[in-house]
Coordinates of C-alpha atoms in Angstrom, one line a residue:
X23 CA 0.0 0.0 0.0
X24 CA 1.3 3.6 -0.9
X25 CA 0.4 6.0 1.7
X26 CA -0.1 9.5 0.6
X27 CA 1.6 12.5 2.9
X28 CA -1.2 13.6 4.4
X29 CA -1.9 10.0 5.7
X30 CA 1.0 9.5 7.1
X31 CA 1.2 13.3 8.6
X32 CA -2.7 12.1 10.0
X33 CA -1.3 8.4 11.7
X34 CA 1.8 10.0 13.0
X35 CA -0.4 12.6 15.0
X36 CA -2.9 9.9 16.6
X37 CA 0.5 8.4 18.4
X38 CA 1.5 9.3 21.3
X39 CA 4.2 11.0 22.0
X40 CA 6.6 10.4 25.3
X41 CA 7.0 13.4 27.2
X42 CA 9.1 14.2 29.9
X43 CA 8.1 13.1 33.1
X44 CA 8.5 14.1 37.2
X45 CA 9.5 10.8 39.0
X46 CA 9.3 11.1 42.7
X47 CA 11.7 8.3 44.3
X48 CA 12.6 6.8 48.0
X49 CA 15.4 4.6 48.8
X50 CA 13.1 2.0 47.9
X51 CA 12.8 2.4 44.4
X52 CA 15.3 5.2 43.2
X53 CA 17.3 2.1 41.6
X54 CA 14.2 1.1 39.1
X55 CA 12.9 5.0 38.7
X56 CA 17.0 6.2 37.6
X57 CA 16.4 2.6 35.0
X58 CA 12.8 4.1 33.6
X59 CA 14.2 7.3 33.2
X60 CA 14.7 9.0 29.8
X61 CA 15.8 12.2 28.2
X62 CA 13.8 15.4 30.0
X63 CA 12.9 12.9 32.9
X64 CA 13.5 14.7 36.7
X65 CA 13.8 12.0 39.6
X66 CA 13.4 14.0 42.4
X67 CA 14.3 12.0 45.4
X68 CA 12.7 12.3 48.8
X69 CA 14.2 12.7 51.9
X70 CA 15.6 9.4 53.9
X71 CA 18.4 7.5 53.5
X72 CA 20.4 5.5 50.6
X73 CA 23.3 2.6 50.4
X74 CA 25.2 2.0 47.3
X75 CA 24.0 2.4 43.8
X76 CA 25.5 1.5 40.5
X77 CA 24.3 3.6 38.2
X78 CA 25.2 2.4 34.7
X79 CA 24.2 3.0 31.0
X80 CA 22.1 5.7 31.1
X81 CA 21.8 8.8 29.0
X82 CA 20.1 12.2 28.4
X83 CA 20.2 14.4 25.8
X84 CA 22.2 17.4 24.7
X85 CA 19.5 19.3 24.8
X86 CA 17.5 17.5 27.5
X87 CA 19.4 16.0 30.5
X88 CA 18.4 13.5 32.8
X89 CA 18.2 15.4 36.6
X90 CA 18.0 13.8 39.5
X91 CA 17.6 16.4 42.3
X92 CA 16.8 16.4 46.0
X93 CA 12.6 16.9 46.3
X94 CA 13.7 19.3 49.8
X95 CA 17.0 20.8 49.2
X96 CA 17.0 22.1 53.0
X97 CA 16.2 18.4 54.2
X98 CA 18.4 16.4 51.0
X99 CA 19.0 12.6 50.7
X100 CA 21.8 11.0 52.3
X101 CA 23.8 8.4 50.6
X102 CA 25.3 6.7 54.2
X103 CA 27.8 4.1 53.6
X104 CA 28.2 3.5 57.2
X105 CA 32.0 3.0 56.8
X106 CA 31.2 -1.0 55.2
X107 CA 31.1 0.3 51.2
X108 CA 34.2 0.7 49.4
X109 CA 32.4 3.3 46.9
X110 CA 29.3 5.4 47.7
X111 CA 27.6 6.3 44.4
X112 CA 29.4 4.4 40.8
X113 CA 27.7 6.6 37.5
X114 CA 29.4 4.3 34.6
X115 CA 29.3 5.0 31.1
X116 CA 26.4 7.7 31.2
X117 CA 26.0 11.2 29.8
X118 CA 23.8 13.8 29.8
X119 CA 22.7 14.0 33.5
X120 CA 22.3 16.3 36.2
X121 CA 22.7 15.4 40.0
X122 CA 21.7 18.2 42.1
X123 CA 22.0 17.8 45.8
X124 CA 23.2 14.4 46.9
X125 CA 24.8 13.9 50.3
X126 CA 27.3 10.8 50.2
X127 CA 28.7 9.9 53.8
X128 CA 31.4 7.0 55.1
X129 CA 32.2 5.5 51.7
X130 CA 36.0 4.1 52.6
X131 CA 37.7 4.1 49.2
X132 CA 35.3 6.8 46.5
X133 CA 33.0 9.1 47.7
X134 CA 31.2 9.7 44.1
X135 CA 32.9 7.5 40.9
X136 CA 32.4 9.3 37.4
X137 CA 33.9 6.1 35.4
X138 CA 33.2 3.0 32.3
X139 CA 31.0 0.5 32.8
X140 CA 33.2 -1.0 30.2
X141 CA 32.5 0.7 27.4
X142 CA 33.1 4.7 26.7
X143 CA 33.6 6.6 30.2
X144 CA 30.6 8.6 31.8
X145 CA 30.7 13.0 30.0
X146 CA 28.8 15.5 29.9
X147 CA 27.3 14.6 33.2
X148 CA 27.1 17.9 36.2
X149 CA 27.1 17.2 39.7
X150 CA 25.9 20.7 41.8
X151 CA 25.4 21.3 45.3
X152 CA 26.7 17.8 46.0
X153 CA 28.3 16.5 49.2
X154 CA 31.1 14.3 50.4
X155 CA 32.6 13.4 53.2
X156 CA 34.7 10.4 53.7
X157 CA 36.1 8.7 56.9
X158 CA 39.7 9.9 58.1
X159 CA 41.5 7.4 56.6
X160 CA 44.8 6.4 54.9
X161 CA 46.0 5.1 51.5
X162 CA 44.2 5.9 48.0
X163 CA 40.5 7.2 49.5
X164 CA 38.6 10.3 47.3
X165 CA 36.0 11.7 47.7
X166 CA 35.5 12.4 44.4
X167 CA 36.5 10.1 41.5
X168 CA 36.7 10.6 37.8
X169 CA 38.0 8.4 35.2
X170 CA 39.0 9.3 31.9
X171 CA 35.3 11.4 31.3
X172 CA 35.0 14.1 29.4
X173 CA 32.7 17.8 29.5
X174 CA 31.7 17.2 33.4
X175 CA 30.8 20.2 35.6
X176 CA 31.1 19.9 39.6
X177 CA 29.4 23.5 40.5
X178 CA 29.2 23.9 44.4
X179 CA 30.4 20.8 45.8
X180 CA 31.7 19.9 49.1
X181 CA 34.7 17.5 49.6
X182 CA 35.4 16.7 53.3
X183 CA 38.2 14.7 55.5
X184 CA 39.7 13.0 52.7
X185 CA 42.3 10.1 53.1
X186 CA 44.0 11.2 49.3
X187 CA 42.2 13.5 47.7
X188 CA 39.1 15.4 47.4
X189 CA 39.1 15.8 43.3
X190 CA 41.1 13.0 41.8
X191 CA 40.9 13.1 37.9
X192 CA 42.6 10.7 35.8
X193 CA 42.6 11.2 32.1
X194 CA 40.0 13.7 32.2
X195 CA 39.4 16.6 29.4
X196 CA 37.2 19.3 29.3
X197 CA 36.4 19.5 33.0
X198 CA 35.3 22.3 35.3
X199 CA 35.3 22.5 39.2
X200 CA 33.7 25.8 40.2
X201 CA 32.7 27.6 43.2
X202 CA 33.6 24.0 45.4
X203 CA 35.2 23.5 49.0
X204 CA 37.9 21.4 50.0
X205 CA 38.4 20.4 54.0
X206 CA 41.0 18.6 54.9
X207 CA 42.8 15.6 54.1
X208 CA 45.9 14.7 52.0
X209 CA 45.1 16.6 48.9
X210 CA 42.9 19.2 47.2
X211 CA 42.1 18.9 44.3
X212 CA 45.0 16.3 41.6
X213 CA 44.2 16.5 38.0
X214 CA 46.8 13.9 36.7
X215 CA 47.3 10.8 34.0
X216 CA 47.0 12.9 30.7
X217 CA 44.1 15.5 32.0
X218 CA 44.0 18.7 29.9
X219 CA 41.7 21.2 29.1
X220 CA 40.9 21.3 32.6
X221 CA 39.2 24.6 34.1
X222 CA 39.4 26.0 38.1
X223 CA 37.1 28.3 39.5
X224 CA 36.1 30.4 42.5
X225 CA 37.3 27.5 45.0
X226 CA 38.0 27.4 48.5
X227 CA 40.6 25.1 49.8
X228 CA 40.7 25.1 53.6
X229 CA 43.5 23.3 55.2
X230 CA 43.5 21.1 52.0
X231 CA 46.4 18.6 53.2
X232 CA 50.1 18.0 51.9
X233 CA 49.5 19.1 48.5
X234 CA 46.5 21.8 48.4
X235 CA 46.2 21.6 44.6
X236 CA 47.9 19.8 42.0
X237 CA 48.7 20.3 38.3
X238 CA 49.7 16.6 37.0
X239 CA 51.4 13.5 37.9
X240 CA 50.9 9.5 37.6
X241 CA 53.2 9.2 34.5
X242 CA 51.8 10.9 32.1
X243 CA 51.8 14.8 30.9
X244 CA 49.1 16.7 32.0
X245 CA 48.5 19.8 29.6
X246 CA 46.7 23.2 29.5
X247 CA 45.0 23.3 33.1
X248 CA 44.3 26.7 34.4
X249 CA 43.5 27.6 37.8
X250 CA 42.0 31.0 38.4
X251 CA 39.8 33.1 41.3
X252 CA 40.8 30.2 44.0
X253 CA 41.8 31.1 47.9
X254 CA 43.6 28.2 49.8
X255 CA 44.5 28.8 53.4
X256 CA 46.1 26.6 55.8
X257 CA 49.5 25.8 57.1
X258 CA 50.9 22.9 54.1
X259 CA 53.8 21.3 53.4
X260 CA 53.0 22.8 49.7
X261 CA 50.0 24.7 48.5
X262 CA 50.8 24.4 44.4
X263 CA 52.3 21.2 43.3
X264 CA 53.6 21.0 38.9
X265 CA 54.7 17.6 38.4
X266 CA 54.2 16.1 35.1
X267 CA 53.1 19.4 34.0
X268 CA 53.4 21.4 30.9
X269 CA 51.6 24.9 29.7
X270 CA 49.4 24.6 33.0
X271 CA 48.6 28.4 34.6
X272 CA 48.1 29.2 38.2
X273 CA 46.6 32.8 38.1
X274 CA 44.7 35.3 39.9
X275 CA 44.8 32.9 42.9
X276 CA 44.7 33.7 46.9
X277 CA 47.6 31.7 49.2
X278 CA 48.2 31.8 52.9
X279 CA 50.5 29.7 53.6
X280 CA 52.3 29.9 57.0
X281 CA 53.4 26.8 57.3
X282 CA 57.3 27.7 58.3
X283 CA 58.9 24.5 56.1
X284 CA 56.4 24.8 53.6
X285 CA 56.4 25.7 50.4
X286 CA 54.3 28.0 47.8
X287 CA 55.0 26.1 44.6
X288 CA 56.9 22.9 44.2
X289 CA 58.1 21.3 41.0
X290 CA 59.1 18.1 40.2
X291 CA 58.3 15.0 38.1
X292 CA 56.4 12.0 38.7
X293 CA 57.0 8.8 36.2
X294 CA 57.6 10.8 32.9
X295 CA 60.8 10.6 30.9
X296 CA 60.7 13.4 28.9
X297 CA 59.6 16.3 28.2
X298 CA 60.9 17.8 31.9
X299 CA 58.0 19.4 33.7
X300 CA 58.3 22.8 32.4
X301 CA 56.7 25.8 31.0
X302 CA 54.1 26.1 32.9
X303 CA 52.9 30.0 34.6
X304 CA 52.4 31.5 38.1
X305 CA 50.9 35.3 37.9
X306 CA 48.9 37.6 39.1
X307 CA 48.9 36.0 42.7
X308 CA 48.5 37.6 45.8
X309 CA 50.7 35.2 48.2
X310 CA 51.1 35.0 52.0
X311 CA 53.5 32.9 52.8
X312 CA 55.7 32.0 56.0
X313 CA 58.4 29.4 54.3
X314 CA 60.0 29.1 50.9
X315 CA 58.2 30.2 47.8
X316 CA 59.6 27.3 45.8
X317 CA 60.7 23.8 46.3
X318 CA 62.3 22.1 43.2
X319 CA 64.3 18.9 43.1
X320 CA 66.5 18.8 39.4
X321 CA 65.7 15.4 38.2
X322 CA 63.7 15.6 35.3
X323 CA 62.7 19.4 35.8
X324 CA 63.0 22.4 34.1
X325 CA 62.0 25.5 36.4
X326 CA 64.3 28.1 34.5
X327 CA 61.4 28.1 32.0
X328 CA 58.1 28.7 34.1
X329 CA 56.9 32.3 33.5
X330 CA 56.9 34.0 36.9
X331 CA 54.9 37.9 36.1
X332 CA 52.8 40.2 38.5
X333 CA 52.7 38.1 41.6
X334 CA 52.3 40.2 45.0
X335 CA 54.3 38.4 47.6
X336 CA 54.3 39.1 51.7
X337 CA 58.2 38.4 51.2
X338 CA 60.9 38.5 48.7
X339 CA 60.8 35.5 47.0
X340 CA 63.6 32.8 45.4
X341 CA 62.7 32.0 42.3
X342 CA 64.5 30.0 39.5
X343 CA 63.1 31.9 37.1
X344 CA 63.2 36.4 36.6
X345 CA 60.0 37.8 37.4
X346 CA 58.4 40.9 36.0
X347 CA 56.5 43.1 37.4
X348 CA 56.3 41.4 41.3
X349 CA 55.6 42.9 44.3
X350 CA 56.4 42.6 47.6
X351 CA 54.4 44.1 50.7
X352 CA 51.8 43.2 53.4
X353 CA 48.9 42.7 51.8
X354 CA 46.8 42.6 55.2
X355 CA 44.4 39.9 54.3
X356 CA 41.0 40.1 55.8
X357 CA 38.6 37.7 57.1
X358 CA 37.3 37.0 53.8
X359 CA 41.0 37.2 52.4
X360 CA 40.2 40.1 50.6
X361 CA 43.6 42.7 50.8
X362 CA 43.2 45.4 52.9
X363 CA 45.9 47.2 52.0
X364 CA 45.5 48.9 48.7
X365 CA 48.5 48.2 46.6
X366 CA 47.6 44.6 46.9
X367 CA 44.2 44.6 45.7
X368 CA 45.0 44.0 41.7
X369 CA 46.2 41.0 42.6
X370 CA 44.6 37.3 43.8
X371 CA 41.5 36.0 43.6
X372 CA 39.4 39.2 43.9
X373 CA 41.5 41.2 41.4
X374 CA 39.1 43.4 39.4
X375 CA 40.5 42.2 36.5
X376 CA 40.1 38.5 37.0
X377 CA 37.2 37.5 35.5
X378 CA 38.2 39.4 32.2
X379 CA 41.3 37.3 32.2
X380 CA 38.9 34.1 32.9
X381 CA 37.0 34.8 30.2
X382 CA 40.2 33.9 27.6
X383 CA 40.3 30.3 28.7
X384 CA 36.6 28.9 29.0
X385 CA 36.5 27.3 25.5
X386 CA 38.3 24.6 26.6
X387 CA 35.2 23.4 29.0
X388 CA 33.1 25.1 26.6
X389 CA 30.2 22.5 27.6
X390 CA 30.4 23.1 31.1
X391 CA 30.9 26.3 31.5
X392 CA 27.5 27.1 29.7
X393 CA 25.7 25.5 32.3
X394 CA 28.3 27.3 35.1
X395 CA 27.1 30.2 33.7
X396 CA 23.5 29.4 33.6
X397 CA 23.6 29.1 38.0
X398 CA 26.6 31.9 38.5
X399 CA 25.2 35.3 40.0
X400 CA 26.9 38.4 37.9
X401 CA 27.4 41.7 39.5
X402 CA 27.0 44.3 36.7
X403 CA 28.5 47.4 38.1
X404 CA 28.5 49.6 34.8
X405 CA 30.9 52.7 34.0
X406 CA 29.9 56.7 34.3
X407 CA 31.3 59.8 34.9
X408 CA 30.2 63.4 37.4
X409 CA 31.4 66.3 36.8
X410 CA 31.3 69.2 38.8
X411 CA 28.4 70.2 40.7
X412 CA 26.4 67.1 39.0
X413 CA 25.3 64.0 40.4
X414 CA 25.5 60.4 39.1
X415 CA 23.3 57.8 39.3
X416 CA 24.7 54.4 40.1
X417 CA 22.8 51.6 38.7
X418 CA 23.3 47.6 39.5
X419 CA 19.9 46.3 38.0
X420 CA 21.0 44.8 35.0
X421 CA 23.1 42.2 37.2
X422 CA 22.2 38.5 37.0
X423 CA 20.8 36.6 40.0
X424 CA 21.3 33.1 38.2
X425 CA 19.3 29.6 38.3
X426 CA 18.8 26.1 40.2
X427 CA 16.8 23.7 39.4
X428 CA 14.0 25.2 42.1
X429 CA 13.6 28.6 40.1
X430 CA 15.4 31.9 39.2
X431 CA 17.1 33.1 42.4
X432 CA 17.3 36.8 43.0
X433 CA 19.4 39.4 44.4
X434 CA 18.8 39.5 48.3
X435 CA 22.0 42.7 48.6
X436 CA 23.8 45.4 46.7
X437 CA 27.0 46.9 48.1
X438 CA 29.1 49.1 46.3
X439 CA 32.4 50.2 46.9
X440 CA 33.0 53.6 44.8
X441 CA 36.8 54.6 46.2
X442 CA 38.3 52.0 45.3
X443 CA 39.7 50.2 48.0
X444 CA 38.4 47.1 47.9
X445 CA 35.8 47.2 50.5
X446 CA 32.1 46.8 49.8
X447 CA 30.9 49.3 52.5
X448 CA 30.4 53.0 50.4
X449 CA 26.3 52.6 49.5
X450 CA 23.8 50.1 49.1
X451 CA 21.4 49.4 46.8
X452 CA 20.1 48.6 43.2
X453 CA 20.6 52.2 42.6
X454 CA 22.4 54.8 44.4
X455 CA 22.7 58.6 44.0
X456 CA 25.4 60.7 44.5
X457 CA 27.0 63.9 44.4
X458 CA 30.2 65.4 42.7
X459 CA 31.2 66.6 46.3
X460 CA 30.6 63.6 48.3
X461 CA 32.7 61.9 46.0
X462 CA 35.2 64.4 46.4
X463 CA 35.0 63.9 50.1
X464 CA 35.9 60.4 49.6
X465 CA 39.3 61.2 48.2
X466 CA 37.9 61.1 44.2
X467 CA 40.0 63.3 42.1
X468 CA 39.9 64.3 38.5
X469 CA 40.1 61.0 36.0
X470 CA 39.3 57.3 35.9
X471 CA 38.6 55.5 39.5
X472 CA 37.9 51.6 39.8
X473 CA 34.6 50.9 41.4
X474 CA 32.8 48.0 42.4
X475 CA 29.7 46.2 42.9
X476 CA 28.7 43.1 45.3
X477 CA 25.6 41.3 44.8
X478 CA 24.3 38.5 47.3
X479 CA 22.2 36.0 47.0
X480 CA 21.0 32.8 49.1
X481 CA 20.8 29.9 46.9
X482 CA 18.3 26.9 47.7
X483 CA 20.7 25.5 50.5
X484 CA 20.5 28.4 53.0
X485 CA 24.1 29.4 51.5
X486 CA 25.0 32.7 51.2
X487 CA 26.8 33.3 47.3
X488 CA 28.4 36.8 46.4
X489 CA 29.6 38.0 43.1
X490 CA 31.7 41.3 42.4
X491 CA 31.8 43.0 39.4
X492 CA 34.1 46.5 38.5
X493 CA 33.7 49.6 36.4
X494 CA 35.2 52.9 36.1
X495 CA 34.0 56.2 37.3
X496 CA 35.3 59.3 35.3
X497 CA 35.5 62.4 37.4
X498 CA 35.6 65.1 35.0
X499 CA 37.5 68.5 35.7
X500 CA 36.3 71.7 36.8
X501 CA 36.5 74.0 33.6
X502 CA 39.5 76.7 34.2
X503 CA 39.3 80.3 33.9
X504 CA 40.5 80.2 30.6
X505 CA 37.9 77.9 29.4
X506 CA 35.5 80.1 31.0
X507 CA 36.7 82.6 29.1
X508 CA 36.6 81.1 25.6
X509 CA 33.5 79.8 26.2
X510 CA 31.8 83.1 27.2
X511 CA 33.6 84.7 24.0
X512 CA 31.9 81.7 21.6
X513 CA 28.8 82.7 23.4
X514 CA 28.8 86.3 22.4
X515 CA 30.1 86.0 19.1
X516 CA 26.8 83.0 18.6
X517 CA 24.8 85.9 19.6
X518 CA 25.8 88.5 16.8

């Protein structure tokens, strides 16, 4: 039978059509509702407490994932080993997924696994507002695994009291780890085996063990890592760690370090013939240190060519390598580690000029960062210009609050800081008025000033998230007699 176009068009439209579905699941069937799920499908999983769970073989769509999200995120589900599980939560050879809000507890080797079920390794999967925490113990125990994927997103994750590591990447490419806290343990966050294209963002590493974070290692060359707009505090034998590293960049970073034997950087090899570990970047740091700023052993290394630029250290450093443009001061870290003093505040984490620099480097996790984008709050501060006797109006409402998968958050604060030192304490508000001379009163003179906006919101787990954002204000001169005097003279001869 030949079935004319307008037949077929008519059948197609009596089938039905699969739509995307909202599965509520318990620990008693989350197993069978994760199996039924398909592209568009939400698993919301209810409060109470979870085992093990293999998760294999499963896949979204690029332009419908798979999410599995915590029903209450103030009350979320709780993956509880109990200390007798070797791994916590296994996602094998599946893509296209979102996991928003899982708590893993007392897993004793991984925390969460990213890996193969024997076939191609687990990408494009996100994991946000995740949570792990892992006994104290010894020998190779992560919190966080990841084997060989590819385009994977951890936004707002928590590693805690790791035996190893809390990020452990083997093989990995096109990887982001954003706005995520370290505790503890042996090692931040170790991005080794032939990872590359690797992206990190806005972390906090807090007492973050022997080796705070780690470009390379395991044998083979890790490659074109950058590590941007992190803070990592704590006394440790070394916060920055190249080792089987090449064209990897540690900028715009926060480090107090005052650990008296300790070192800042360290550089050295791990398992790799040849190339040496070598060119590879540290700039635009702002670095409090109480040991040595570099530790390098010479087999197999070649620190004479890392590029050492526009790093603000507490102390003079000794470094194999010239610097340009470094600084040395006290740069008075506050309790937020933002510098207080004023010379230091281009440099580190908060540097106005940060995110700009950022910007350069995020089509190497081009996947994940549109999603990162998608849930990251953005201070818009704008640019303008007063002159005298006029009054500008300072306006923050075109900032971005960001997403979740609850709902649009919004912008719970606005602080501005208009002199430029760094501190968010001048106005408040969406918009703010002001005067030429109150401006003046607070030290503005004629030209371009840095200024500044913080927004703040509270995202679905109680947190509280801030974003900054910089501009320029333009103070125009007061016109000089002579101007006056020109100007009146145009005047009269317009009026002839």
């Amino acid at each position: 039978m030949k079935w004319s176009p307008f037949v077929l068009l008519s059948v197609l439209a009596l089938c039905p059509v699969a739509e995307a579905a909202d599965r509520l699941a318990n620990p008693g069937n989350f197993a069978n509702q994760f199996a039924a799920a398909g592209p568009g499908d939400r698993i919301l999983l209810a409060p109470g407490t979870y085992g093990h769970y293999w998760l294999a073989n499963k896949h979204g769509a690029p332009d419908s994932l798979i999410e599995v999200v915590a029903q209450d995120p103030m009350n979320r589900p709780v993956f509880d080993l109990g200390g007798v599980s070797s791994e916590g939560i296994q996602i094998a050879s599946c893509s296209y997924i979102l996991f928003d809000g899982l708590v893993v507890r007392g897993a004793t080797e991984e925390g969460i696994h990213l890996q193969s079920a024997g076939g191609p390794a687990s990408h494009h999967i996100i994991m946000k507002n995740c949570s792990v925490t892992m006994p104290s113990t010894s020998g190779n125990t992560d919190n966080w695994k990841s084997d060989y994927t590819s385009d994977t997103l951890f936004y707002n994750c928590t590693a805690e009291v790791n035996g190893d590591c809390g990020f452990d990447f083997m093989g990995t490419t096109g990887g982001l780890i954003m706005r995520s806290t370290m505790i503890g343990g042996n090692c931040g966050i170790h991005a080794k085996n032939g990872s590359y294209n690797m992206g990190f963002y806005k972390n906090f590493f807090d007492n973050a063990g022997e080796r705070n974070f780690q470009f390379g290692g395991n044998g083979l060359y890790n490659h074109h890592q950058i590590a941007m707009g992190n803070v990592l505090v704590g006394a440790s034998p070394q916060s920055v760690v190249y080792t089987t590293a090449r064209y990897d960049e540690f900028r715009y970073n926060t480090i107090r370090n005052l650990q008296p034997g300790g070192a800042v950087i360290r550089i050295l090899n791990e398992g790799a013939a040849t190339p040496p570990t070598g060119d590879n970047a540290f700039a635009n740091n702002l670095i409090e240190y109480a040991g040595a700023a570099v530790a390098y052993p010479g087999s197999n290394t070649d620190p004479a060519s890392f590029t050492f630029a526009d790093n603000f250290w507490s102390k003079a450093p000794s470094l194999p390598a010239p610097e340009t443009g470094g600084v040395v001061g006290n740069p008075g870290l506050d309790a937020t580690w933002h510098p207080a003093n004023p010379a230091a505040r281009d440099y580190g984490a908060y540097a106005p000029d940060m995110e700009t620099a950022w910007d350069a480097y995020t089509s190497r996790f081009a996947w994940a960062w549109s999603y990162a984008r998608q849930y990251e709050p953005r201070a818009e501060c704008g640019s303008y210009q007063v002159a005298p006797g006029g009054t500008v109006v300072f306006d923050g409402r075109g900032s971005y609050a960001g997403t979740s998968s609850y709902g649009d958050y919004s912008i719970d604060g606005y602080e501005w800081d208009l002199d430029g030192d760094g501190l968010f304490g001048d106005a408040v508000g969406a918009t703010v008025a002001m005067g030429y001379d109150e401006l003046a009163g607070m030290g503005l003179t004629e030209g371009p000033h840095d200024i500044g906006l913080r927004i703040r919101i509270n995202n679905e787990l109680g947190q509280v998230v801030y974003d900054e954002g910089w501009g320029t204000l333009t103070v125009v001169p007061e016109p000089s007699l002579t101007a006056l005097l020109l100007l009146g003279a145009f005047a009269c001869r317009r009026r002839r």
